[in-house]
Amino acid sequence: DPQVASADDGSVLVCWLEVPKWETMFSRSADHGHTWTTPISVESSLNWTDHPWIAISPDGQDVHIAFNKTDSWVVSSHDGGASFLPPVLTHATGRTWYHTGGVVAPDGAVYFAGAEYHARYDGPARVNVLRSSDGGASFEKIFLDRSFAPPPCDDVPGCYWGFIGPGTGIAVDSLGSLMVVYNAGRIFKKAQQIYVRTSDDGVTWNEPVQVSDVTQDSDSAFPVVAAGVLPGEFHVVWQGDRDGDMHHWNTWTRRTQDGGLSWGPIVPLSTRGAGADYQSPKGYAFPYGDYMNASVDGRGRLHAIWGAGRSYNGPGGTWYTRTK
């Protein structure tokens, strides 16, 4: 579960999960990856963790890593990752948390977006935002939405129930406006759609807006969001089959330039009709791997990367594109 972030000075910060102890590890490079600090465990006292996600301040001095030990935990550093404070148990609900987005806002507030799952994936999942206004010392939970259990995917080799269940992403623009994206289903075991919610203060959130297909037949999953160069600009990227066929997926994007008040067209990114045996003019056979990601560079170009393969078991590969 590797995650990477870059600071304004060019430093690169990474965290990952290391077996056999299932420790969340951290390292930093100040020379664009040529050399690295000695990896350290940020939570060795907990003995077992899963699914780390990193969020940093622009200068790279404030580093926050969320992970689960079933419940939700966050560990923070205020010296660039040289040392970490003791892990903070943000919420003990007995449900499995998956944090899949984190940001530090211009005012220093820390946010993580995550889905809170029933242990067997058969109950409703909750979409939450964790917010800290004290540098990660404590977090409040803001409930955003609820999703019924996702459609089964057992006809795809290796796929387990819950794999295409709710995921989340979060981004903040230069003025501090926030956008959370997530997939959710309104009917038990039926297709899920992509929704966004926005906030100017991180406390009160606008009502959800569906940005994926209006029809309810398409399966949508693995959403991410990236803030653009200009205030109010956000790019949402996700994987979906559009027609309910679990064996033909594509990667899609959609952009807003006014903070989510209006949206441009849905644009396909996975336009290669060949190049691998799982790729066809209809798309690729299935998402491969647990995550995808997107970012916007200083020239305003969207970069997107995702996994595609024959099935959950693969084989598969990593695919990348950017706007020109």
mmCIF file of N, CA and C in Angstrom, residues 104-185:
data_model
loop_
_atom_site.group_PDB
_atom_site.id
_atom_site.type_symbol
_atom_site.label_atom_id
_atom_site.label_comp_id
_atom_site.label_asym_id
_atom_site.label_seq_id
_atom_site.Cartn_x
_atom_site.Cartn_y
_atom_site.Cartn_z
ATOM 1 N N VAL A 104 -3.999 18.633 3.741
ATOM 2 C CA VAL A 104 -3.822 19.683 4.747
ATOM 3 C C VAL A 104 -4.244 20.987 4.087
ATOM 4 N N ALA A 105 -5.235 21.654 4.660
ATOM 5 C CA ALA A 105 -5.790 22.879 4.094
ATOM 6 C C ALA A 105 -4.858 24.062 4.336
ATOM 7 N N PRO A 106 -5.052 25.177 3.613
ATOM 8 C CA PRO A 106 -4.197 26.352 3.817
ATOM 9 C C PRO A 106 -4.170 26.869 5.247
ATOM 10 N N ASP A 107 -5.254 26.669 6.014
ATOM 11 C CA ASP A 107 -5.271 27.124 7.400
ATOM 12 C C ASP A 107 -4.655 26.121 8.363
ATOM 13 N N GLY A 108 -4.109 25.008 7.839
ATOM 14 C CA GLY A 108 -3.465 24.003 8.672
ATOM 15 C C GLY A 108 -4.361 22.882 9.141
ATOM 16 N N ALA A 109 -5.663 22.977 8.901
ATOM 17 C CA ALA A 109 -6.567 21.894 9.286
ATOM 18 C C ALA A 109 -6.243 20.643 8.479
ATOM 19 N N VAL A 110 -6.383 19.482 9.115
ATOM 20 C CA VAL A 110 -6.058 18.197 8.507
ATOM 21 C C VAL A 110 -7.355 17.450 8.229
ATOM 22 N N TYR A 111 -7.448 16.871 7.034
ATOM 23 C CA TYR A 111 -8.646 16.130 6.652
ATOM 24 C C TYR A 111 -8.253 14.772 6.067
ATOM 25 N N PHE A 112 -8.992 13.746 6.479
ATOM 26 C CA PHE A 112 -8.924 12.446 5.821
ATOM 27 C C PHE A 112 -10.336 12.021 5.462
ATOM 28 N N ALA A 113 -10.505 11.499 4.257
ATOM 29 C CA ALA A 113 -11.783 10.930 3.840
ATOM 30 C C ALA A 113 -11.663 9.418 3.898
ATOM 31 N N GLY A 114 -12.731 8.759 4.328
ATOM 32 C CA GLY A 114 -12.661 7.316 4.437
ATOM 33 C C GLY A 114 -14.025 6.668 4.485
ATOM 34 N N ALA A 115 -14.042 5.403 4.136
ATOM 35 C CA ALA A 115 -15.259 4.600 4.214
ATOM 36 C C ALA A 115 -15.141 3.655 5.402
ATOM 37 N N GLU A 116 -16.225 3.520 6.112
ATOM 38 C CA GLU A 116 -16.286 2.707 7.319
ATOM 39 C C GLU A 116 -17.187 1.506 7.016
ATOM 40 N N TYR A 117 -16.579 0.330 6.953
ATOM 41 C CA TYR A 117 -17.255 -0.872 6.459
ATOM 42 C C TYR A 117 -17.710 -1.785 7.596
ATOM 43 N N HIS A 118 -18.831 -2.458 7.335
ATOM 44 C CA HIS A 118 -19.197 -3.607 8.141
ATOM 45 C C HIS A 118 -18.152 -4.684 7.912
ATOM 46 N N ALA A 119 -17.891 -5.486 8.917
ATOM 47 C CA ALA A 119 -16.773 -6.438 8.863
ATOM 48 C C ALA A 119 -16.873 -7.398 7.684
ATOM 49 N N ARG A 120 -18.093 -7.785 7.281
ATOM 50 C CA ARG A 120 -18.244 -8.759 6.196
ATOM 51 C C ARG A 120 -18.711 -8.084 4.898
ATOM 52 N N TYR A 121 -18.716 -6.776 4.866
ATOM 53 C CA TYR A 121 -19.130 -6.003 3.687
ATOM 54 C C TYR A 121 -20.613 -6.144 3.356
ATOM 55 N N ASP A 122 -21.387 -6.842 4.202
ATOM 56 C CA ASP A 122 -22.774 -7.094 3.849
ATOM 57 C C ASP A 122 -23.740 -6.059 4.422
ATOM 58 N N GLY A 123 -23.240 -5.140 5.212
ATOM 59 C CA GLY A 123 -24.086 -4.086 5.761
ATOM 60 C C GLY A 123 -23.769 -2.752 5.127
ATOM 61 N N PRO A 124 -24.550 -1.731 5.457
ATOM 62 C CA PRO A 124 -24.276 -0.407 4.907
ATOM 63 C C PRO A 124 -22.892 0.110 5.311
ATOM 64 N N ALA A 125 -22.245 0.797 4.394
ATOM 65 C CA ALA A 125 -20.970 1.453 4.664
ATOM 66 C C ALA A 125 -21.217 2.943 4.861
ATOM 67 N N ARG A 126 -20.406 3.572 5.699
ATOM 68 C CA ARG A 126 -20.539 4.990 5.988
ATOM 69 C C ARG A 126 -19.381 5.754 5.352
ATOM 70 N N VAL A 127 -19.687 6.872 4.738
ATOM 71 C CA VAL A 127 -18.672 7.744 4.158
ATOM 72 C C VAL A 127 -18.456 8.903 5.121
ATOM 73 N N ASN A 128 -17.216 9.071 5.569
ATOM 74 C CA ASN A 128 -16.905 10.060 6.591
ATOM 75 C C ASN A 128 -15.744 10.956 6.180
ATOM 76 N N VAL A 129 -15.680 12.104 6.830
ATOM 77 C CA VAL A 129 -14.498 12.958 6.799
ATOM 78 C C VAL A 129 -14.002 13.114 8.230
ATOM 79 N N LEU A 130 -12.706 12.909 8.427
ATOM 80 C CA LEU A 130 -12.067 13.196 9.707
ATOM 81 C C LEU A 130 -11.412 14.569 9.614
ATOM 82 N N ARG A 131 -11.633 15.412 10.616
ATOM 83 C CA ARG A 131 -11.102 16.779 10.601
ATOM 84 C C ARG A 131 -10.381 17.071 11.910
ATOM 85 N N SER A 132 -9.177 17.637 11.793
ATOM 86 C CA SER A 132 -8.410 18.059 12.964
ATOM 87 C C SER A 132 -8.036 19.527 12.818
ATOM 88 N N SER A 133 -8.327 20.310 13.841
ATOM 89 C CA SER A 133 -7.935 21.713 13.854
ATOM 90 C C SER A 133 -6.809 21.980 14.842
ATOM 91 N N ASP A 134 -6.234 20.909 15.405
ATOM 92 C CA ASP A 134 -5.151 21.068 16.382
ATOM 93 C C ASP A 134 -3.912 20.279 15.977
ATOM 94 N N GLY A 135 -3.659 20.223 14.683
ATOM 95 C CA GLY A 135 -2.432 19.605 14.198
ATOM 96 C C GLY A 135 -2.385 18.105 14.309
ATOM 97 N N GLY A 136 -3.544 17.457 14.393
ATOM 98 C CA GLY A 136 -3.575 16.007 14.460
ATOM 99 C C GLY A 136 -3.648 15.450 15.865
ATOM 100 N N ALA A 137 -3.761 16.315 16.877
ATOM 101 C CA ALA A 137 -3.863 15.834 18.256
ATOM 102 C C ALA A 137 -5.205 15.165 18.505
ATOM 103 N N SER A 138 -6.251 15.639 17.824
ATOM 104 C CA SER A 138 -7.580 15.046 17.954
ATOM 105 C C SER A 138 -8.323 15.234 16.644
ATOM 106 N N PHE A 139 -9.328 14.390 16.420
ATOM 107 C CA PHE A 139 -10.096 14.442 15.184
ATOM 108 C C PHE A 139 -11.583 14.340 15.499
ATOM 109 N N GLU A 140 -12.384 15.095 14.754
ATOM 110 C CA GLU A 140 -13.828 14.927 14.780
ATOM 111 C C GLU A 140 -14.255 14.195 13.521
ATOM 112 N N LYS A 141 -15.316 13.411 13.632
ATOM 113 C CA LYS A 141 -15.846 12.668 12.500
ATOM 114 C C LYS A 141 -17.069 13.378 11.957
ATOM 115 N N ILE A 142 -17.073 13.642 10.651
ATOM 116 C CA ILE A 142 -18.203 14.268 9.977
ATOM 117 C C ILE A 142 -18.803 13.236 9.035
ATOM 118 N N PHE A 143 -20.014 12.813 9.322
ATOM 119 C CA PHE A 143 -20.703 11.830 8.497
ATOM 120 C C PHE A 143 -21.243 12.508 7.244
ATOM 121 N N LEU A 144 -20.934 11.926 6.068
ATOM 122 C CA LEU A 144 -21.378 12.507 4.801
ATOM 123 C C LEU A 144 -22.475 11.709 4.114
ATOM 124 N N ASP A 145 -22.392 10.388 4.144
ATOM 125 C CA ASP A 145 -23.365 9.613 3.384
ATOM 126 C C ASP A 145 -23.308 8.154 3.824
ATOM 127 N N ARG A 146 -24.264 7.398 3.345
ATOM 128 C CA ARG A 146 -24.335 5.972 3.617
ATOM 129 C C ARG A 146 -24.537 5.229 2.303
ATOM 130 N N SER A 147 -23.918 4.073 2.175
ATOM 131 C CA SER A 147 -24.060 3.258 0.975
ATOM 132 C C SER A 147 -24.476 1.854 1.357
ATOM 133 N N PHE A 148 -25.410 1.293 0.585
ATOM 134 C CA PHE A 148 -25.703 -0.117 0.731
ATOM 135 C C PHE A 148 -24.547 -0.948 0.192
ATOM 136 N N ALA A 149 -24.540 -2.229 0.536
ATOM 137 C CA ALA A 149 -23.483 -3.122 0.072
ATOM 138 C C ALA A 149 -23.427 -3.139 -1.452
ATOM 139 N N PRO A 150 -22.221 -3.264 -2.027
ATOM 140 C CA PRO A 150 -22.052 -3.180 -3.478
ATOM 141 C C PRO A 150 -22.543 -4.425 -4.180
ATOM 142 N N PRO A 151 -22.627 -4.383 -5.511
ATOM 143 C CA PRO A 151 -23.003 -5.586 -6.260
ATOM 144 C C PRO A 151 -21.921 -6.653 -6.145
ATOM 145 N N PRO A 152 -22.298 -7.920 -6.168
ATOM 146 C CA PRO A 152 -21.293 -8.982 -6.116
ATOM 147 C C PRO A 152 -20.492 -9.027 -7.414
ATOM 148 N N CYS A 153 -19.265 -9.542 -7.306
ATOM 149 C CA CYS A 153 -18.408 -9.662 -8.494
ATOM 150 C C CYS A 153 -17.790 -11.045 -8.547
ATOM 151 N N ASP A 154 -18.512 -12.044 -8.018
ATOM 152 C CA ASP A 154 -17.930 -13.375 -7.903
ATOM 153 C C ASP A 154 -17.752 -14.085 -9.238
ATOM 154 N N ASP A 155 -18.296 -13.531 -10.327
ATOM 155 C CA ASP A 155 -18.037 -14.141 -11.634
ATOM 156 C C ASP A 155 -16.725 -13.637 -12.232
ATOM 157 N N VAL A 156 -16.044 -12.727 -11.531
ATOM 158 C CA VAL A 156 -14.713 -12.269 -11.917
ATOM 159 C C VAL A 156 -13.702 -13.005 -11.046
ATOM 160 N N PRO A 157 -12.780 -13.774 -11.638
ATOM 161 C CA PRO A 157 -11.861 -14.587 -10.836
ATOM 162 C C PRO A 157 -11.127 -13.772 -9.772
ATOM 163 N N GLY A 158 -11.261 -14.214 -8.531
ATOM 164 C CA GLY A 158 -10.570 -13.607 -7.409
ATOM 165 C C GLY A 158 -11.303 -12.480 -6.731
ATOM 166 N N CYS A 159 -12.331 -11.928 -7.365
ATOM 167 C CA CYS A 159 -12.975 -10.744 -6.803
ATOM 168 C C CYS A 159 -13.840 -11.134 -5.607
ATOM 169 N N TYR A 160 -13.698 -10.369 -4.528
ATOM 170 C CA TYR A 160 -14.464 -10.627 -3.321
ATOM 171 C C TYR A 160 -15.510 -9.533 -3.124
ATOM 172 N N TRP A 161 -16.565 -9.886 -2.437
ATOM 173 C CA TRP A 161 -17.637 -8.930 -2.183
ATOM 174 C C TRP A 161 -17.096 -7.763 -1.361
ATOM 175 N N GLY A 162 -17.265 -6.596 -1.839
ATOM 176 C CA GLY A 162 -16.746 -5.417 -1.166
ATOM 177 C C GLY A 162 -15.614 -4.746 -1.920
ATOM 178 N N PHE A 163 -15.006 -5.463 -2.875
ATOM 179 C CA PHE A 163 -13.882 -4.879 -3.607
ATOM 180 C C PHE A 163 -14.280 -3.594 -4.332
ATOM 181 N N ILE A 164 -15.467 -3.565 -4.918
ATOM 182 C CA ILE A 164 -15.893 -2.352 -5.621
ATOM 183 C C ILE A 164 -16.872 -1.547 -4.771
ATOM 184 N N GLY A 165 -16.796 -1.743 -3.451
ATOM 185 C CA GLY A 165 -17.611 -0.954 -2.541
ATOM 186 C C GLY A 165 -17.091 0.462 -2.399
ATOM 187 N N PRO A 166 -17.718 1.261 -1.527
ATOM 188 C CA PRO A 166 -17.406 2.692 -1.428
ATOM 189 C C PRO A 166 -15.935 2.993 -1.180
ATOM 190 N N GLY A 167 -15.410 3.890 -1.986
ATOM 191 C CA GLY A 167 -14.095 4.466 -1.790
ATOM 192 C C GLY A 167 -14.235 5.976 -1.776
ATOM 193 N N THR A 168 -13.211 6.674 -1.337
ATOM 194 C CA THR A 168 -13.304 8.126 -1.175
ATOM 195 C C THR A 168 -12.061 8.823 -1.694
ATOM 196 N N GLY A 169 -12.205 10.089 -1.989
ATOM 197 C CA GLY A 169 -11.083 10.962 -2.307
ATOM 198 C C GLY A 169 -11.396 12.349 -1.779
ATOM 199 N N ILE A 170 -10.382 13.145 -1.525
ATOM 200 C CA ILE A 170 -10.588 14.498 -1.024
ATOM 201 C C ILE A 170 -9.513 15.410 -1.598
ATOM 202 N N ALA A 171 -9.891 16.657 -1.901
ATOM 203 C CA ALA A 171 -8.952 17.653 -2.420
ATOM 204 C C ALA A 171 -9.332 19.011 -1.855
ATOM 205 N N VAL A 172 -8.361 19.918 -1.812
ATOM 206 C CA VAL A 172 -8.582 21.280 -1.332
ATOM 207 C C VAL A 172 -7.940 22.241 -2.316
ATOM 208 N N ASP A 173 -8.638 23.336 -2.643
ATOM 209 C CA ASP A 173 -8.058 24.309 -3.570
ATOM 210 C C ASP A 173 -7.272 25.364 -2.806
ATOM 211 N N SER A 174 -6.713 26.332 -3.530
ATOM 212 C CA SER A 174 -5.818 27.312 -2.924
ATOM 213 C C SER A 174 -6.507 28.234 -1.941
ATOM 214 N N LEU A 175 -7.835 28.337 -1.996
ATOM 215 C CA LEU A 175 -8.588 29.177 -1.067
ATOM 216 C C LEU A 175 -9.147 28.391 0.109
ATOM 217 N N GLY A 176 -8.910 27.089 0.134
ATOM 218 C CA GLY A 176 -9.371 26.273 1.245
ATOM 219 C C GLY A 176 -10.700 25.595 1.035
ATOM 220 N N SER A 177 -11.289 25.689 -0.158
ATOM 221 C CA SER A 177 -12.534 24.973 -0.437
ATOM 222 C C SER A 177 -12.230 23.499 -0.647
ATOM 223 N N LEU A 178 -13.096 22.656 -0.117
ATOM 224 C CA LEU A 178 -12.873 21.217 -0.110
ATOM 225 C C LEU A 178 -13.888 20.502 -0.987
ATOM 226 N N MET A 179 -13.454 19.400 -1.581
ATOM 227 C CA MET A 179 -14.353 18.520 -2.310
ATOM 228 C C MET A 179 -14.039 17.082 -1.932
ATOM 229 N N VAL A 180 -15.068 16.338 -1.567
ATOM 230 C CA VAL A 180 -14.965 14.899 -1.314
ATOM 231 C C VAL A 180 -15.712 14.162 -2.411
ATOM 232 N N VAL A 181 -15.117 13.120 -2.943
ATOM 233 C CA VAL A 181 -15.757 12.274 -3.957
ATOM 234 C C VAL A 181 -15.844 10.861 -3.403
ATOM 235 N N TYR A 182 -16.915 10.154 -3.728
ATOM 236 C CA TYR A 182 -17.077 8.793 -3.243
ATOM 237 C C TYR A 182 -18.083 8.061 -4.128
ATOM 238 N N ASN A 183 -18.024 6.740 -4.104
ATOM 239 C CA ASN A 183 -19.051 5.941 -4.770
ATOM 240 C C ASN A 183 -19.974 5.348 -3.722
ATOM 241 N N ALA A 184 -21.251 5.289 -4.050
ATOM 242 C CA ALA A 184 -22.248 4.782 -3.113
ATOM 243 C C ALA A 184 -23.408 4.179 -3.888
ATOM 244 N N GLY A 185 -24.059 3.209 -3.270
ATOM 245 C CA GLY A 185 -25.224 2.570 -3.860
ATOM 246 C C GLY A 185 -26.452 2.833 -3.024
#
